[in-house]
PDB file of C-alpha atoms in Angstrom:
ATOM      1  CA  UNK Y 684       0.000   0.000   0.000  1.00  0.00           C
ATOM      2  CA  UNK Y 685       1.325   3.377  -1.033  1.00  0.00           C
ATOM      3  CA  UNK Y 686       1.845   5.713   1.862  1.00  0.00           C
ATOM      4  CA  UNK Y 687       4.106   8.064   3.632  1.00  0.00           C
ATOM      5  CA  UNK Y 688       6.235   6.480   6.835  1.00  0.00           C
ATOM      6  CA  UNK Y 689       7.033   8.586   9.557  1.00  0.00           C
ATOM      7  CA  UNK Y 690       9.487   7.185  12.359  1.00  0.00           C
ATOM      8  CA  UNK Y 691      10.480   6.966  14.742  1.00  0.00           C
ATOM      9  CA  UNK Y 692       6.587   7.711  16.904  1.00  0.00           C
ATOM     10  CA  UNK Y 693       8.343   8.867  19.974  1.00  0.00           C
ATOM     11  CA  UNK Y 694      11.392  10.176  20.289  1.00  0.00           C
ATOM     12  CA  UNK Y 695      13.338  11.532  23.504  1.00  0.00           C
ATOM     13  CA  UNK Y 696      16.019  14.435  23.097  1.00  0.00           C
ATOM     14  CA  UNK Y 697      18.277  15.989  25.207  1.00  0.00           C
ATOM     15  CA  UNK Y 698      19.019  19.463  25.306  1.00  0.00           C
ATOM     16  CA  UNK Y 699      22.072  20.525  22.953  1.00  0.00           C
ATOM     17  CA  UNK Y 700      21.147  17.718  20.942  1.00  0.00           C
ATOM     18  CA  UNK Y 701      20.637  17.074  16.983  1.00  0.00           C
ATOM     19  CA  UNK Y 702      17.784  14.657  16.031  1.00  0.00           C
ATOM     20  CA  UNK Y 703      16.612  13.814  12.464  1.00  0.00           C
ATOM     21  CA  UNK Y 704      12.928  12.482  11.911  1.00  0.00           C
ATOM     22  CA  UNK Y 705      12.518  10.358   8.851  1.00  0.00           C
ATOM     23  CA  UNK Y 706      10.047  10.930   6.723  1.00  0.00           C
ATOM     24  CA  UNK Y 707       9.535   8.229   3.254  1.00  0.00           C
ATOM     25  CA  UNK Y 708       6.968   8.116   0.255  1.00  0.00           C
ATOM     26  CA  UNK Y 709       6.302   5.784  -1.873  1.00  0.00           C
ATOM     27  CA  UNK Y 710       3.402   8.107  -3.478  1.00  0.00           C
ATOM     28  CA  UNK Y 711       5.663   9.054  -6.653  1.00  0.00           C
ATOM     29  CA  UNK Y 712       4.370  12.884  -5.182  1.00  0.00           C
ATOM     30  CA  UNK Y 713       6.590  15.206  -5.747  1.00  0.00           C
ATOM     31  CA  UNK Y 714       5.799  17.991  -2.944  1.00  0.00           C
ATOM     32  CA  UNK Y 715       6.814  17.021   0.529  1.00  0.00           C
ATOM     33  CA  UNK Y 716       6.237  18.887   3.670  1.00  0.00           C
ATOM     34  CA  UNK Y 717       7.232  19.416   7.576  1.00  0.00           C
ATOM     35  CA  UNK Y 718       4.352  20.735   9.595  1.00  0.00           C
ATOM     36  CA  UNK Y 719       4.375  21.322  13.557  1.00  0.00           C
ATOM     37  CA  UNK Y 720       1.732  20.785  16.101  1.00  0.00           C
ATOM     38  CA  UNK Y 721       1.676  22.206  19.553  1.00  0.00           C
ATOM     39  CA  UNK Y 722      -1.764  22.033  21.689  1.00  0.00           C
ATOM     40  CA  UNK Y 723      -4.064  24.141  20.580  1.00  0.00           C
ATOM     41  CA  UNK Y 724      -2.103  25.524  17.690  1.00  0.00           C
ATOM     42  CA  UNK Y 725      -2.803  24.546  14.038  1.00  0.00           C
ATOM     43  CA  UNK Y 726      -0.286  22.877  11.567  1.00  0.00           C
ATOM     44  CA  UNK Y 727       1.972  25.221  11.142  1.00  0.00           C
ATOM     45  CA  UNK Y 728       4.422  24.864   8.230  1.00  0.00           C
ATOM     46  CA  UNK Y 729       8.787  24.258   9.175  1.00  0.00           C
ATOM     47  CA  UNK Y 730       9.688  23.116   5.438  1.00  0.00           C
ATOM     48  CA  UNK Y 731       8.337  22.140   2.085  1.00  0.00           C
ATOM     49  CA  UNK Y 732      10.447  20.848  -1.227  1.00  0.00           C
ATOM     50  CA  UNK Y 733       8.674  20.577  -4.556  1.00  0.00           C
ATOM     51  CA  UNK Y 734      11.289  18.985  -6.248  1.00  0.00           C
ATOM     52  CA  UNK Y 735      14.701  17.049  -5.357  1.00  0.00           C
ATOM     53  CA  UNK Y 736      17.794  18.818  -4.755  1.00  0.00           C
ATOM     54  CA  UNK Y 737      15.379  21.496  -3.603  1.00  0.00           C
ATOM     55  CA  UNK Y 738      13.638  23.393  -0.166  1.00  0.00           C
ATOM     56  CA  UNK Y 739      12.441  26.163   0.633  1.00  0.00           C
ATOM     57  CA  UNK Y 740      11.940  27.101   4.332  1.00  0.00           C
ATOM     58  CA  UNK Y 741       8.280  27.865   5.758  1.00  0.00           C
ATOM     59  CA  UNK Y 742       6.956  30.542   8.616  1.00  0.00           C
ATOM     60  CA  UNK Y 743       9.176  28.374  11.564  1.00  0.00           C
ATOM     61  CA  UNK Y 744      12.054  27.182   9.521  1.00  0.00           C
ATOM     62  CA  UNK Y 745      14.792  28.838  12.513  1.00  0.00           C
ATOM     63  CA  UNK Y 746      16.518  26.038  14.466  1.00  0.00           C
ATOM     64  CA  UNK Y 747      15.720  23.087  11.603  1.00  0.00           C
ATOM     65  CA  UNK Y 748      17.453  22.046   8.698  1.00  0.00           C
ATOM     66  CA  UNK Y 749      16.010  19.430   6.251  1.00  0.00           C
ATOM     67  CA  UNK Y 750      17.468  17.589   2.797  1.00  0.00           C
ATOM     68  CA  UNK Y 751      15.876  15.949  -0.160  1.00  0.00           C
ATOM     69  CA  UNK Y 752      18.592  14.381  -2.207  1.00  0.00           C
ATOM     70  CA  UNK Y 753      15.691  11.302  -2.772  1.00  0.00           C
ATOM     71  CA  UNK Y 754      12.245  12.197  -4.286  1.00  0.00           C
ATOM     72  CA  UNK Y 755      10.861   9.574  -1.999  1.00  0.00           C
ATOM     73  CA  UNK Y 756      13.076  11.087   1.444  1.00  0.00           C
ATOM     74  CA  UNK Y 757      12.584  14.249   3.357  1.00  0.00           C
ATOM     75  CA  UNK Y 758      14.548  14.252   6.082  1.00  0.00           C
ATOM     76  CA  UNK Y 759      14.364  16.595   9.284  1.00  0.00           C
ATOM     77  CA  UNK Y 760      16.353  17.711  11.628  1.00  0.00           C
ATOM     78  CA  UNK Y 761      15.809  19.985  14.835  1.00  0.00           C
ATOM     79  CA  UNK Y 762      18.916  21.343  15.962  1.00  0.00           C
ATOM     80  CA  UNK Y 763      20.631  22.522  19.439  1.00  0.00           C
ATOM     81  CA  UNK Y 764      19.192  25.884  17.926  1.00  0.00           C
ATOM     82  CA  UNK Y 765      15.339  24.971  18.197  1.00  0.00           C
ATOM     83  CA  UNK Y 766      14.909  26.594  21.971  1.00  0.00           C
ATOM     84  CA  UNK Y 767      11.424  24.615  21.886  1.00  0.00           C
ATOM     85  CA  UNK Y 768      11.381  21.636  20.078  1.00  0.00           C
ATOM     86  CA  UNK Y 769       9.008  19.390  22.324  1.00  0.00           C
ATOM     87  CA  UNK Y 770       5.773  19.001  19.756  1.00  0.00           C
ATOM     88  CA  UNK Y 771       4.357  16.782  17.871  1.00  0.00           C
ATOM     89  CA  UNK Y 772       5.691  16.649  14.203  1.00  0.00           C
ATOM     90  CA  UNK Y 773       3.864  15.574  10.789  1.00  0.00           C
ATOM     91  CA  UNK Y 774       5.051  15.287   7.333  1.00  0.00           C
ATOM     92  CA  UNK Y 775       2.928  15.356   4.309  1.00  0.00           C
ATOM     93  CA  UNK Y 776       3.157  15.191   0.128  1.00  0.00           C
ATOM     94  CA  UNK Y 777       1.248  15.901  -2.571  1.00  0.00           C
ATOM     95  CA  UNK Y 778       0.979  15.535  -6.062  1.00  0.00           C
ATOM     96  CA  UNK Y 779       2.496  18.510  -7.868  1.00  0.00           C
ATOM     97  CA  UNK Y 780       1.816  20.269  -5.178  1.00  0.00           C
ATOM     98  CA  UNK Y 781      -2.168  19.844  -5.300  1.00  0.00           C
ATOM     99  CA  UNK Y 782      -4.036  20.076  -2.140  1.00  0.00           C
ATOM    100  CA  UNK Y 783      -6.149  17.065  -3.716  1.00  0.00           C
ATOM    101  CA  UNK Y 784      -3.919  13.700  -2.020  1.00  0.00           C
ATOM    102  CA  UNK Y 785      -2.535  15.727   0.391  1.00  0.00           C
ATOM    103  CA  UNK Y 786      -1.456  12.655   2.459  1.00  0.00           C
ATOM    104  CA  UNK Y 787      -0.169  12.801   6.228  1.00  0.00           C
ATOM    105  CA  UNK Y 788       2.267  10.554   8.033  1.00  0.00           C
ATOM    106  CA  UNK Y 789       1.744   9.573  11.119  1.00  0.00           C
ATOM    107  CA  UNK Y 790       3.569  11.797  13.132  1.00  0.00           C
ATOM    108  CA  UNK Y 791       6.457  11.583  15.247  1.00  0.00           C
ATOM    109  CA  UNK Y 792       5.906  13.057  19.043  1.00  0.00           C
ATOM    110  CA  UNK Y 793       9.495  14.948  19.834  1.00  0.00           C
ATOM    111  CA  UNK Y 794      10.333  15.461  23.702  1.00  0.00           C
ATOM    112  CA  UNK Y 795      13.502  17.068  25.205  1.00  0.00           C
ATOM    113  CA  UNK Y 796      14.234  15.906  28.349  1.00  0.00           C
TER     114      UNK Y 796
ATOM    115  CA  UNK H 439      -2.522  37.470  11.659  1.00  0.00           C
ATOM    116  CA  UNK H 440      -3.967  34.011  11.359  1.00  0.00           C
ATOM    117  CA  UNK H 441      -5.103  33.580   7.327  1.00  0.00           C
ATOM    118  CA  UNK H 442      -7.957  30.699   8.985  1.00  0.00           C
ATOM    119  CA  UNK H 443      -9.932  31.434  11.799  1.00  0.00           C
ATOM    120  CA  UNK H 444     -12.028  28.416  13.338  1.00  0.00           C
ATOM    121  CA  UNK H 445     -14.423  28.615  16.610  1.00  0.00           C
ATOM    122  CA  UNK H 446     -15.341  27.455  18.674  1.00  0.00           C
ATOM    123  CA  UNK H 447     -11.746  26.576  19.736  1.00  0.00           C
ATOM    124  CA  UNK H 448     -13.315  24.279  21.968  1.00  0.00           C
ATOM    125  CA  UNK H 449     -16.357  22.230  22.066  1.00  0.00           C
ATOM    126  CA  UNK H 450     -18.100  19.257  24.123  1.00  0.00           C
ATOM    127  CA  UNK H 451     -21.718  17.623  23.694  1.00  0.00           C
ATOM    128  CA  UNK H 452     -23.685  14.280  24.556  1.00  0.00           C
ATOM    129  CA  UNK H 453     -24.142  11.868  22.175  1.00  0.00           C
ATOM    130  CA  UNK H 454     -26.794  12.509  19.386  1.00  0.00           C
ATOM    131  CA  UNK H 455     -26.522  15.920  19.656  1.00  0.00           C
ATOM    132  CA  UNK H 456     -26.007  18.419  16.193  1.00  0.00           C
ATOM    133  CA  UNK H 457     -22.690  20.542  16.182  1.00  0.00           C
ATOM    134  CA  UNK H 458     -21.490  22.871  14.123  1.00  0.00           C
ATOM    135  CA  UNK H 459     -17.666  23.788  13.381  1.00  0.00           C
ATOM    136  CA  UNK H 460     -16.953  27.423  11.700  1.00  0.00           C
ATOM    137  CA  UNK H 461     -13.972  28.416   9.793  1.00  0.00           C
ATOM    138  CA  UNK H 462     -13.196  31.836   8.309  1.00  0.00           C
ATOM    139  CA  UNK H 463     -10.415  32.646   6.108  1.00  0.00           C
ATOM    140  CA  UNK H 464      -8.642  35.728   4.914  1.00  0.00           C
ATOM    141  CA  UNK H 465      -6.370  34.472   1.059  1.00  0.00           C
ATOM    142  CA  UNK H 466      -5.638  36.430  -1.928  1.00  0.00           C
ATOM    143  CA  UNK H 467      -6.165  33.796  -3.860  1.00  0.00           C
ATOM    144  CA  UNK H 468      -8.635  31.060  -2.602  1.00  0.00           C
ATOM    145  CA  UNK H 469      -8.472  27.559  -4.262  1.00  0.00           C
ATOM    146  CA  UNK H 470      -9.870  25.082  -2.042  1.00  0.00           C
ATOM    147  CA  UNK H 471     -10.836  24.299   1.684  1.00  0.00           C
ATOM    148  CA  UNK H 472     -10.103  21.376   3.098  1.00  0.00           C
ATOM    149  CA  UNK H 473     -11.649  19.897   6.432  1.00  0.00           C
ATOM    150  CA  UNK H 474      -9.531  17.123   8.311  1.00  0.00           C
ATOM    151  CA  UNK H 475     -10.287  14.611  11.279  1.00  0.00           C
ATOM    152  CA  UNK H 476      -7.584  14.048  13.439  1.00  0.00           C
ATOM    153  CA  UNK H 477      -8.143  11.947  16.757  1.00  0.00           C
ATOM    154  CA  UNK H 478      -4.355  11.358  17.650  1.00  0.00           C
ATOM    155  CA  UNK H 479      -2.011  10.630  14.546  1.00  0.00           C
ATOM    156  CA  UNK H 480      -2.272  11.573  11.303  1.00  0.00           C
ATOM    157  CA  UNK H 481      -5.368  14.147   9.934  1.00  0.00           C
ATOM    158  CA  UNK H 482      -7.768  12.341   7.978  1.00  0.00           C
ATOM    159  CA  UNK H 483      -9.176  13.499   4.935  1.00  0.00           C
ATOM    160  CA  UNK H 484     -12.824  14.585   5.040  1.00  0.00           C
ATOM    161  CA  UNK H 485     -13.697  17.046   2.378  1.00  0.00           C
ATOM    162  CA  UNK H 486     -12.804  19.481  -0.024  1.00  0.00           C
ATOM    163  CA  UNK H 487     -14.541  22.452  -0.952  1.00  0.00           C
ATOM    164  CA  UNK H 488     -14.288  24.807  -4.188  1.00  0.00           C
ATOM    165  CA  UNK H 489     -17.497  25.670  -5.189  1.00  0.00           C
ATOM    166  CA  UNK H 490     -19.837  28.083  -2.758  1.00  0.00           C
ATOM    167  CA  UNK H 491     -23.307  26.674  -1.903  1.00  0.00           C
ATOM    168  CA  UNK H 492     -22.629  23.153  -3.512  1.00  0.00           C
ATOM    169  CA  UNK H 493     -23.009  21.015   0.226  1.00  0.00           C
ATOM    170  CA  UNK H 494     -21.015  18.061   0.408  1.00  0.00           C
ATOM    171  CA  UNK H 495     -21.869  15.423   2.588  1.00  0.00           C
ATOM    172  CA  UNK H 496     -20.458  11.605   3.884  1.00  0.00           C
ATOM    173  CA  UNK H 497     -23.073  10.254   6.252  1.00  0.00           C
ATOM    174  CA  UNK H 498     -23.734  12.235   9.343  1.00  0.00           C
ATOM    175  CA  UNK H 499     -20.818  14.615   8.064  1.00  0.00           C
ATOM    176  CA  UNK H 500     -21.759  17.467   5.643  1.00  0.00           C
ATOM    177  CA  UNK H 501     -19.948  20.624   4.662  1.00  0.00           C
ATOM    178  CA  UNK H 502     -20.419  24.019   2.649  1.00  0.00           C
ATOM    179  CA  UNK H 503     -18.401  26.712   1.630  1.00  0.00           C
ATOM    180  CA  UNK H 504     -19.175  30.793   1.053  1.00  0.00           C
ATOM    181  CA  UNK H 505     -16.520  32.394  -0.979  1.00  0.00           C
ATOM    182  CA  UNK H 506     -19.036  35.798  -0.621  1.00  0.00           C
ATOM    183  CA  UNK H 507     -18.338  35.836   2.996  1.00  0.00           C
ATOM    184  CA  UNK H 508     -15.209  33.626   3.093  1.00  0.00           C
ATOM    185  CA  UNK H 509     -16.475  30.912   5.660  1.00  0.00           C
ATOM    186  CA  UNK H 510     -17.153  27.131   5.912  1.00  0.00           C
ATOM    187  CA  UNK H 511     -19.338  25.066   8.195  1.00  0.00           C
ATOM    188  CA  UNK H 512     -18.814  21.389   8.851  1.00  0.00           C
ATOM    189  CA  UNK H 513     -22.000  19.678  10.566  1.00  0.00           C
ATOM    190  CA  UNK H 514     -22.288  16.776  12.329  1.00  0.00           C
ATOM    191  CA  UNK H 515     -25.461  15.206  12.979  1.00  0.00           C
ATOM    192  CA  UNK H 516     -26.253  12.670  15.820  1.00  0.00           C
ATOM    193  CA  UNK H 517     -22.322  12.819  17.332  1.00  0.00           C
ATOM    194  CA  UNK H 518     -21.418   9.620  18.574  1.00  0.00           C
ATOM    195  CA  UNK H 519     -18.304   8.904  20.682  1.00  0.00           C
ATOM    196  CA  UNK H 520     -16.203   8.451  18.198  1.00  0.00           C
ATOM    197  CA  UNK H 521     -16.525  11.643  16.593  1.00  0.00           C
ATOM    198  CA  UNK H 522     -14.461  12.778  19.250  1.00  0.00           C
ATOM    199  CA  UNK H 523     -11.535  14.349  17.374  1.00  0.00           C
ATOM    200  CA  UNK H 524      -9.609  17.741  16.789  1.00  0.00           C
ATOM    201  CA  UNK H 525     -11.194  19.293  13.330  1.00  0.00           C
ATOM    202  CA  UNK H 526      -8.824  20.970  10.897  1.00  0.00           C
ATOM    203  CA  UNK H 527      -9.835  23.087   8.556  1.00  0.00           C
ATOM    204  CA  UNK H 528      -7.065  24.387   6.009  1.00  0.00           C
ATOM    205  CA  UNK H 529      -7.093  26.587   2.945  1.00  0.00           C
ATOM    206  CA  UNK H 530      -5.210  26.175  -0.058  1.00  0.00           C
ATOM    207  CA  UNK H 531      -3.897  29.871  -1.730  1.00  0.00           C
ATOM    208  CA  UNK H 532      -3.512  29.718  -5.045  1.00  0.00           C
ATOM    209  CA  UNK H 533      -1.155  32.653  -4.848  1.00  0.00           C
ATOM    210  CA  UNK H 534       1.056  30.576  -2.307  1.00  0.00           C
ATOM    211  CA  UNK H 535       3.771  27.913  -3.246  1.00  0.00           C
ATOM    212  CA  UNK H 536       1.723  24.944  -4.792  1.00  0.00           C
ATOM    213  CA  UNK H 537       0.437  22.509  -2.454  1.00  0.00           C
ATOM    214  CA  UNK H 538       1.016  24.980   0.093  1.00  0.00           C
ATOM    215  CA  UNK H 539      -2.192  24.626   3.140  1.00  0.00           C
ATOM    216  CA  UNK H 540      -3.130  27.279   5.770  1.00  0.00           C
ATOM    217  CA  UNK H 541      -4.308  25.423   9.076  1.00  0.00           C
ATOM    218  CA  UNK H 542      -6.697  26.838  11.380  1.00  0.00           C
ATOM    219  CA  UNK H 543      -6.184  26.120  15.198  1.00  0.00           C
ATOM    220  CA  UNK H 544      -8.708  23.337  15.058  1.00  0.00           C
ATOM    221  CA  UNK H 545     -11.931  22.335  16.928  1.00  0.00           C
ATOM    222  CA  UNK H 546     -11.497  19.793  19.849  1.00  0.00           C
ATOM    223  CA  UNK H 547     -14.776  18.202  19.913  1.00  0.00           C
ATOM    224  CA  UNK H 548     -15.196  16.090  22.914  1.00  0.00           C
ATOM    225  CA  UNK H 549     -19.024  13.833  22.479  1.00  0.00           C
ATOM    226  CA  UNK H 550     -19.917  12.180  25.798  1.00  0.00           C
ATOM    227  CA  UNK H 551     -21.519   9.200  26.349  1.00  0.00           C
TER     228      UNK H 551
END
């Protein structure tokens, strides 16, 4: 089944730390995106690539870095810069970039401890 | 300034009751709305919305969209437990990078027994 695989679910971080969530397609879409949840706060967008090779950085990109060197990969990684990086963290792609198939991952729930 | 407004922010009823979940947006260029369940992962797709006073509907679910007055209502008829849920709604700009969504804040809908 076609799908987008988010892992790891739960993932513990000290502070100073680098983590990278994984994020994999296997939609063929070639828009990927990093969104951020915090309670009672919408989706709010970190990072989105259209293409590979390419990434543009969305209204919270400061203290996260991502990569797309694979259509089907979009790495991300919340640096020792991110001064709040406990939320909960969803990718997503699209086709072309059409809000039709918009798909979701499952989420990974970051917490610095 | 928040481009999608919902209310309430916050909502909780007994079972078989009606509810109804508001969403105003401010785009340049409106292409679609989008409403989304999520109960602890991922969103989940409910409906999209392009047209104004064309009512889409999926059971006890229904949904309409005013571009005059730049608002959408999702009903739900006789809630049930499991319609307990955060609702998304999300707005795609047409004047934005493609595939590009605005969230809302969401609805937490809590339905008791």
């Amino acid at each position: 089944d076609g799908g987008i695989t988010q892992s790891p679910k739960y993932l513990f971080r000290k502070e100073g730390q680098n983590v990278t969530l994984s994020c994999e397609q296997n939609l063929n879409h070639d828009a990927m995106y990093w969104y951020r949840q915090d309670p009672g706060q919408g989706l709010r967008l970190i990072y989105y690539s259209q293409i590979v090779n390419d990434f543009q950085k969305g209204d919270i990109a400061e203290g996260y870095s991502v990569s797309r060197e694979k259509k089907e990969s979009f790495p991300l990684t919340v640096t020792s810069a991110q001064k709040n990086p406990t939320a909960f963290y969803l990718c997503a792609s699209s086709i072309g970039g059409s809000a039709y198939g918009y798909t979701f991952g499952s989420g990974t729930r970051l917490t610095v401890v | 300034e928040d481009k999608v407004v919902q209310s309430p922010l916050s909502l909780v009823v007994h079972e078989g009751d009606t509810v109804t979940l508001n969403c105003s947006y401010e785009v340049t260029n409106f292409r679609s709305l989008l409403w989304y369940k999520q109960e602890k992962k991922a969103p989940t797709f409910l409906f999209m919305l392009t047209s104004s006073g064309i009512e889409k509907k999926s059971g006890r679910l229904s949904s309409i969209l005013d571009k005059k007055e730049l608002f959408s209502i999702l009903n739900i008829t006789a809630t049930q437990t499991g319609d307990s849920a955060i609702y998304l709604c999300a707005v795609h700009d047409r004047g934005s990078t493609l595939g590009r969504l605005y969230f809302g804040r969401g609805t937490q809908l809590t339905v008791w027994p």
